[in-house]
Amino acid sequence: MQSCGVLAYTIPGHKIIHMNAQALRMYGVENIEEAQSKLGTMLKKVIYPDVDVIEKLKRLHKVDDMVDYECIIGKGEPNECHALATTKVIRVPSGERAVITTFIDVSEMVVLKNALQKAEEGNRAKSTFLFAMSHDLRTPMNAIIGYAELMERHWGDNELTTNYLHKLKGASQFLLALIGNVLEIARIESGKETLNEAPWNLKKINDTLEIVLDREILNKQLHVARNIEIQHADVYCDSLKIQEIIMNLVSNAIKYTPDGGKIDVDIEEMEAVREDSIILRICVSDTGIGISQKYIPHIFEAFTREKNSSESGIMGTGLGLRIVKSFVDLMDGSVIVQSEPGKGSSFIVEIPCRIVSEEERIDQAEQSMPENFLKCKRILLVEDNELNVEIARTILQDVQAEVEVAADGAIAAGMDDYLAKPIEIDKLLRKIVKVLEKK
Ligand code: ADP
């Protein structure tokens, strides 16, 4: 149990008549003489979270007048402490009046209270997240079940069922993208998202744009202009995250721009402070519905959507921009939004990337795999999931290897190495090359 701090001084006169060791520690002074010389400033520096306390303290006058309050002593100093205090007017044996204050140091409790509050906020955020997620998952699920039932009922009517099938596929794709985004958000929120940096050629952004523009622009009459100006294209970066950022921004621009609108995608390189780096600048502008100034501060929050977007029937979950912001933060970059309702929006992302040096480029070229290196090599693939067998078999047969499959380790009687799923082509082939080199 902490002992109490006690400080007593006369009024008027402000002469300290008692101050114990605990009070000296709380005020950060060595002895009573030092406290006496600094008393004025010492008392002035105390902070009272309850604004009425100062007035109540000033009104203390008659013997037995008393105030209970909370205060912070030495805010920002090494001796900072939160205390619960009681100040009372007493009469001392000499006949003078004095105020005596007793303090209990509750700093540790305040730390615990703050931690508890944080945990409660986290818990609330988790509940909101689950609530929003189950609502958002139910929407495409209902569509899938609904269209499947309609197809069953109208079986034989080719035109109708084709139309339902088309819608069912759309809802399934949306559900899949949503689950992907939710998993991504869960990884981000749990702090498990990390950067996976490797050399990449920024000109490949063109391929990403092809995919997203091809996929999204099908039924829309939009003018799209893209411009990629990069001098140092070979950089270290997390290419998947950069591509995901671009996909999210461009598909939003398409989603929120009515027919006849214009979309500009500008990807350029800017000078960085560090000589060995560049700043990749991604600017996606549209002439779409725009965003209100009121909503902009919330635009990067998960599961938020502007009212007009939710009411317009445009599908969305409010996760895309949260993912964009988290990825940009992870890469030490920045993202800003400029928008005017009815006129359009611009999203500008800047990400620093280190340029691949000449030596690193040579090293990489040396590490590249020889052509036909797996031609006619016999590979035993151990995998029990049929879909995964098909994927791995196709990858290996594409490089002309001969593949046999065993369902588990026991059937296979040993192994040379293993890979965790998901299967990445490059990783799989490199691993096999390594194993073959050792043989
Ligand atoms: P959503 O899945 O709803 O599109 P996002 O997180 O990508 O989720 O975007 C959040 C919200 O920001 C959208 O619902 C929309 O209200 C607004 N928004 C995003 N991009 C644009 C844009 N280019 N034009 C207008 N509004 C946009």
PDB file of N, CA, C and O and ligand atoms in Angstrom, residues 248-249 252-253 255-257 286 288-291 295 299 301 304-310 315-322 339 344-345 347, ligand 1:
ATOM      1  N   ASN A 248      -7.415  -0.818 -56.662  1.00  0.00           N
ATOM      2  CA  ASN A 248      -8.490  -0.242 -55.850  1.00  0.00           C
ATOM      3  C   ASN A 248      -8.840   1.167 -56.309  1.00  0.00           C
ATOM      4  O   ASN A 248     -10.006   1.514 -56.441  1.00  0.00           O
ATOM      5  N   LEU A 249      -7.803   1.989 -56.570  1.00  0.00           N
ATOM      6  CA  LEU A 249      -8.082   3.384 -56.950  1.00  0.00           C
ATOM      7  C   LEU A 249      -8.748   3.454 -58.315  1.00  0.00           C
ATOM      8  O   LEU A 249      -9.706   4.201 -58.516  1.00  0.00           O
ATOM      9  N   ASN A 252     -12.328   2.131 -58.228  1.00  0.00           N
ATOM     10  CA  ASN A 252     -13.226   3.127 -57.630  1.00  0.00           C
ATOM     11  C   ASN A 252     -13.555   4.228 -58.628  1.00  0.00           C
ATOM     12  O   ASN A 252     -14.697   4.650 -58.756  1.00  0.00           O
ATOM     13  N   ALA A 253     -12.517   4.713 -59.331  1.00  0.00           N
ATOM     14  CA  ALA A 253     -12.737   5.796 -60.303  1.00  0.00           C
ATOM     15  C   ALA A 253     -13.776   5.342 -61.337  1.00  0.00           C
ATOM     16  O   ALA A 253     -14.683   6.104 -61.699  1.00  0.00           O
ATOM     17  N   LYS A 255     -16.032   2.914 -60.907  1.00  0.00           N
ATOM     18  CA  LYS A 255     -17.323   2.679 -60.235  1.00  0.00           C
ATOM     19  C   LYS A 255     -18.087   3.980 -60.016  1.00  0.00           C
ATOM     20  O   LYS A 255     -19.285   4.044 -60.209  1.00  0.00           O
ATOM     21  N   TYR A 256     -17.355   5.015 -59.583  1.00  0.00           N
ATOM     22  CA  TYR A 256     -18.035   6.236 -59.171  1.00  0.00           C
ATOM     23  C   TYR A 256     -18.065   7.315 -60.253  1.00  0.00           C
ATOM     24  O   TYR A 256     -18.266   8.479 -59.957  1.00  0.00           O
ATOM     25  N   THR A 257     -17.810   6.906 -61.512  1.00  0.00           N
ATOM     26  CA  THR A 257     -17.901   7.865 -62.613  1.00  0.00           C
ATOM     27  C   THR A 257     -18.993   7.419 -63.579  1.00  0.00           C
ATOM     28  O   THR A 257     -18.921   6.321 -64.130  1.00  0.00           O
ATOM     29  N   ASP A 286     -10.776  11.342 -61.651  1.00  0.00           N
ATOM     30  CA  ASP A 286     -11.987  11.054 -62.434  1.00  0.00           C
ATOM     31  C   ASP A 286     -12.897  12.266 -62.455  1.00  0.00           C
ATOM     32  O   ASP A 286     -12.694  13.215 -61.688  1.00  0.00           O
ATOM     33  N   GLY A 288     -16.101  11.941 -61.823  1.00  0.00           N
ATOM     34  CA  GLY A 288     -17.283  11.257 -61.295  1.00  0.00           C
ATOM     35  C   GLY A 288     -18.071  12.042 -60.278  1.00  0.00           C
ATOM     36  O   GLY A 288     -18.018  13.278 -60.244  1.00  0.00           O
ATOM     37  N   ILE A 289     -18.756  11.301 -59.403  1.00  0.00           N
ATOM     38  CA  ILE A 289     -19.726  11.926 -58.486  1.00  0.00           C
ATOM     39  C   ILE A 289     -19.069  12.781 -57.402  1.00  0.00           C
ATOM     40  O   ILE A 289     -19.724  13.610 -56.786  1.00  0.00           O
ATOM     41  N   GLY A 290     -17.775  12.566 -57.164  1.00  0.00           N
ATOM     42  CA  GLY A 290     -17.062  13.373 -56.168  1.00  0.00           C
ATOM     43  C   GLY A 290     -17.395  12.967 -54.744  1.00  0.00           C
ATOM     44  O   GLY A 290     -18.220  12.084 -54.501  1.00  0.00           O
ATOM     45  N   ILE A 291     -16.704  13.618 -53.805  1.00  0.00           N
ATOM     46  CA  ILE A 291     -16.833  13.246 -52.393  1.00  0.00           C
ATOM     47  C   ILE A 291     -17.039  14.527 -51.582  1.00  0.00           C
ATOM     48  O   ILE A 291     -16.352  15.525 -51.814  1.00  0.00           O
ATOM     49  N   TYR A 295     -17.298  13.986 -45.685  1.00  0.00           N
ATOM     50  CA  TYR A 295     -16.950  12.555 -45.665  1.00  0.00           C
ATOM     51  C   TYR A 295     -15.444  12.315 -45.771  1.00  0.00           C
ATOM     52  O   TYR A 295     -14.934  11.311 -45.259  1.00  0.00           O
ATOM     53  N   ILE A 299     -12.792   8.856 -45.072  1.00  0.00           N
ATOM     54  CA  ILE A 299     -12.740   8.033 -46.283  1.00  0.00           C
ATOM     55  C   ILE A 299     -11.852   6.795 -46.141  1.00  0.00           C
ATOM     56  O   ILE A 299     -12.096   5.777 -46.775  1.00  0.00           O
ATOM     57  N   GLU A 301     -11.502   5.012 -43.398  1.00  0.00           N
ATOM     58  CA  GLU A 301     -11.936   4.118 -42.315  1.00  0.00           C
ATOM     59  C   GLU A 301     -12.614   2.889 -42.915  1.00  0.00           C
ATOM     60  O   GLU A 301     -13.326   3.001 -43.914  1.00  0.00           O
ATOM     61  N   THR A 304     -16.699   2.224 -44.085  1.00  0.00           N
ATOM     62  CA  THR A 304     -17.486   3.444 -44.260  1.00  0.00           C
ATOM     63  C   THR A 304     -17.677   3.693 -45.746  1.00  0.00           C
ATOM     64  O   THR A 304     -16.793   3.425 -46.561  1.00  0.00           O
ATOM     65  N   ARG A 305     -18.852   4.209 -46.094  1.00  0.00           N
ATOM     66  CA  ARG A 305     -19.150   4.584 -47.471  1.00  0.00           C
ATOM     67  C   ARG A 305     -19.928   5.887 -47.414  1.00  0.00           C
ATOM     68  O   ARG A 305     -20.687   6.125 -46.470  1.00  0.00           O
ATOM     69  N   GLU A 306     -19.737   6.730 -48.412  1.00  0.00           N
ATOM     70  CA  GLU A 306     -20.525   7.965 -48.406  1.00  0.00           C
ATOM     71  C   GLU A 306     -21.971   7.601 -48.718  1.00  0.00           C
ATOM     72  O   GLU A 306     -22.240   6.661 -49.467  1.00  0.00           O
ATOM     73  N   LYS A 307     -22.897   8.363 -48.096  1.00  0.00           N
ATOM     74  CA  LYS A 307     -24.314   8.003 -48.213  1.00  0.00           C
ATOM     75  C   LYS A 307     -24.739   7.847 -49.672  1.00  0.00           C
ATOM     76  O   LYS A 307     -25.395   6.872 -50.032  1.00  0.00           O
ATOM     77  N   ASN A 308     -24.314   8.817 -50.518  1.00  0.00           N
ATOM     78  CA  ASN A 308     -24.783   8.748 -51.911  1.00  0.00           C
ATOM     79  C   ASN A 308     -24.299   7.489 -52.623  1.00  0.00           C
ATOM     80  O   ASN A 308     -24.941   6.981 -53.520  1.00  0.00           O
ATOM     81  N   SER A 309     -23.127   6.925 -52.172  1.00  0.00           N
ATOM     82  CA  SER A 309     -22.632   5.698 -52.812  1.00  0.00           C
ATOM     83  C   SER A 309     -23.487   4.513 -52.402  1.00  0.00           C
ATOM     84  O   SER A 309     -23.828   3.663 -53.213  1.00  0.00           O
ATOM     85  N   SER A 310     -23.846   4.460 -51.098  1.00  0.00           N
ATOM     86  CA  SER A 310     -24.640   3.324 -50.631  1.00  0.00           C
ATOM     87  C   SER A 310     -26.025   3.370 -51.268  1.00  0.00           C
ATOM     88  O   SER A 310     -26.589   2.347 -51.629  1.00  0.00           O
ATOM     89  N   MET A 315     -22.189  -1.229 -55.947  1.00  0.00           N
ATOM     90  CA  MET A 315     -21.723  -2.213 -54.965  1.00  0.00           C
ATOM     91  C   MET A 315     -20.406  -1.771 -54.328  1.00  0.00           C
ATOM     92  O   MET A 315     -19.512  -1.278 -55.027  1.00  0.00           O
ATOM     93  N   GLY A 316     -20.280  -1.957 -53.055  1.00  0.00           N
ATOM     94  CA  GLY A 316     -19.027  -1.621 -52.377  1.00  0.00           C
ATOM     95  C   GLY A 316     -19.131  -1.967 -50.908  1.00  0.00           C
ATOM     96  O   GLY A 316     -20.226  -2.171 -50.390  1.00  0.00           O
ATOM     97  N   THR A 317     -17.980  -2.047 -50.256  1.00  0.00           N
ATOM     98  CA  THR A 317     -17.993  -2.440 -48.849  1.00  0.00           C
ATOM     99  C   THR A 317     -17.272  -1.436 -47.968  1.00  0.00           C
ATOM    100  O   THR A 317     -17.299  -1.552 -46.749  1.00  0.00           O
ATOM    101  N   GLY A 318     -16.610  -0.474 -48.590  1.00  0.00           N
ATOM    102  CA  GLY A 318     -15.871   0.490 -47.782  1.00  0.00           C
ATOM    103  C   GLY A 318     -14.577  -0.091 -47.232  1.00  0.00           C
ATOM    104  O   GLY A 318     -14.100   0.346 -46.188  1.00  0.00           O
ATOM    105  N   LEU A 319     -14.006  -1.078 -47.904  1.00  0.00           N
ATOM    106  CA  LEU A 319     -12.748  -1.659 -47.416  1.00  0.00           C
ATOM    107  C   LEU A 319     -11.551  -1.258 -48.273  1.00  0.00           C
ATOM    108  O   LEU A 319     -10.422  -1.198 -47.793  1.00  0.00           O
ATOM    109  N   GLY A 320     -11.814  -0.984 -49.568  1.00  0.00           N
ATOM    110  CA  GLY A 320     -10.723  -0.751 -50.523  1.00  0.00           C
ATOM    111  C   GLY A 320      -9.763   0.344 -50.086  1.00  0.00           C
ATOM    112  O   GLY A 320      -8.546   0.150 -50.063  1.00  0.00           O
ATOM    113  N   LEU A 321     -10.320   1.493 -49.699  1.00  0.00           N
ATOM    114  CA  LEU A 321      -9.430   2.616 -49.361  1.00  0.00           C
ATOM    115  C   LEU A 321      -8.730   2.413 -48.029  1.00  0.00           C
ATOM    116  O   LEU A 321      -7.630   2.914 -47.817  1.00  0.00           O
ATOM    117  N   ARG A 322      -9.357   1.641 -47.132  1.00  0.00           N
ATOM    118  CA  ARG A 322      -8.686   1.326 -45.853  1.00  0.00           C
ATOM    119  C   ARG A 322      -7.432   0.499 -46.167  1.00  0.00           C
ATOM    120  O   ARG A 322      -6.375   0.718 -45.579  1.00  0.00           O
ATOM    121  N   SER A 339     -11.238  16.483 -53.895  1.00  0.00           N
ATOM    122  CA  SER A 339     -12.501  16.171 -54.562  1.00  0.00           C
ATOM    123  C   SER A 339     -13.500  17.302 -54.439  1.00  0.00           C
ATOM    124  O   SER A 339     -13.446  18.099 -53.501  1.00  0.00           O
ATOM    125  N   GLY A 344     -15.714  15.591 -59.508  1.00  0.00           N
ATOM    126  CA  GLY A 344     -14.758  14.494 -59.621  1.00  0.00           C
ATOM    127  C   GLY A 344     -13.799  14.427 -58.456  1.00  0.00           C
ATOM    128  O   GLY A 344     -13.860  15.241 -57.530  1.00  0.00           O
ATOM    129  N   SER A 345     -12.938  13.425 -58.520  1.00  0.00           N
ATOM    130  CA  SER A 345     -11.994  13.195 -57.420  1.00  0.00           C
ATOM    131  C   SER A 345     -10.619  12.843 -57.964  1.00  0.00           C
ATOM    132  O   SER A 345     -10.499  12.307 -59.061  1.00  0.00           O
ATOM    133  N   PHE A 347      -7.024  10.940 -56.427  1.00  0.00           N
ATOM    134  CA  PHE A 347      -6.290  10.268 -55.344  1.00  0.00           C
ATOM    135  C   PHE A 347      -4.829  10.277 -55.741  1.00  0.00           C
ATOM    136  O   PHE A 347      -4.480   9.832 -56.838  1.00  0.00           O
TER     137      PHE A 347
HETATM  138  P1  ADP B   1     -16.164   0.859 -51.656  1.00  0.00           P
HETATM  139  O1  ADP B   1     -16.067  -0.635 -51.694  1.00  0.00           O
HETATM  140  O2  ADP B   1     -17.425   1.333 -50.997  1.00  0.00           O
HETATM  141  O3  ADP B   1     -15.917   1.508 -52.963  1.00  0.00           O
HETATM  142  P2  ADP B   1     -13.718   2.157 -50.681  1.00  0.00           P
HETATM  143  O4  ADP B   1     -13.051   1.992 -49.352  1.00  0.00           O
HETATM  144  O5  ADP B   1     -12.919   1.849 -51.879  1.00  0.00           O
HETATM  145  O6  ADP B   1     -15.024   1.258 -50.599  1.00  0.00           O
HETATM  146  O7  ADP B   1     -14.248   3.631 -50.767  1.00  0.00           O
HETATM  147  C1  ADP B   1     -14.952   4.171 -49.663  1.00  0.00           C
HETATM  148  C2  ADP B   1     -15.971   5.194 -50.133  1.00  0.00           C
HETATM  149  O8  ADP B   1     -15.266   6.335 -50.652  1.00  0.00           O
HETATM  150  C3  ADP B   1     -16.856   4.730 -51.275  1.00  0.00           C
HETATM  151  O9  ADP B   1     -17.973   3.987 -50.820  1.00  0.00           O
HETATM  152  C4  ADP B   1     -17.264   6.068 -51.894  1.00  0.00           C
HETATM  153  O10 ADP B   1     -18.292   6.647 -51.120  1.00  0.00           O
HETATM  154  C5  ADP B   1     -16.013   6.932 -51.718  1.00  0.00           C
HETATM  155  N1  ADP B   1     -15.158   6.925 -52.916  1.00  0.00           N
HETATM  156  C6  ADP B   1     -14.021   6.237 -53.112  1.00  0.00           C
HETATM  157  N2  ADP B   1     -13.484   6.508 -54.314  1.00  0.00           N
HETATM  158  C7  ADP B   1     -14.298   7.406 -54.891  1.00  0.00           C
HETATM  159  C8  ADP B   1     -14.277   8.103 -56.151  1.00  0.00           C
HETATM  160  N3  ADP B   1     -13.314   7.916 -57.042  1.00  0.00           N
HETATM  161  N4  ADP B   1     -15.293   8.969 -56.402  1.00  0.00           N
HETATM  162  C9  ADP B   1     -16.286   9.157 -55.487  1.00  0.00           C
HETATM  163  N5  ADP B   1     -16.354   8.545 -54.289  1.00  0.00           N
HETATM  164  C10 ADP B   1     -15.375   7.689 -53.997  1.00  0.00           C
END
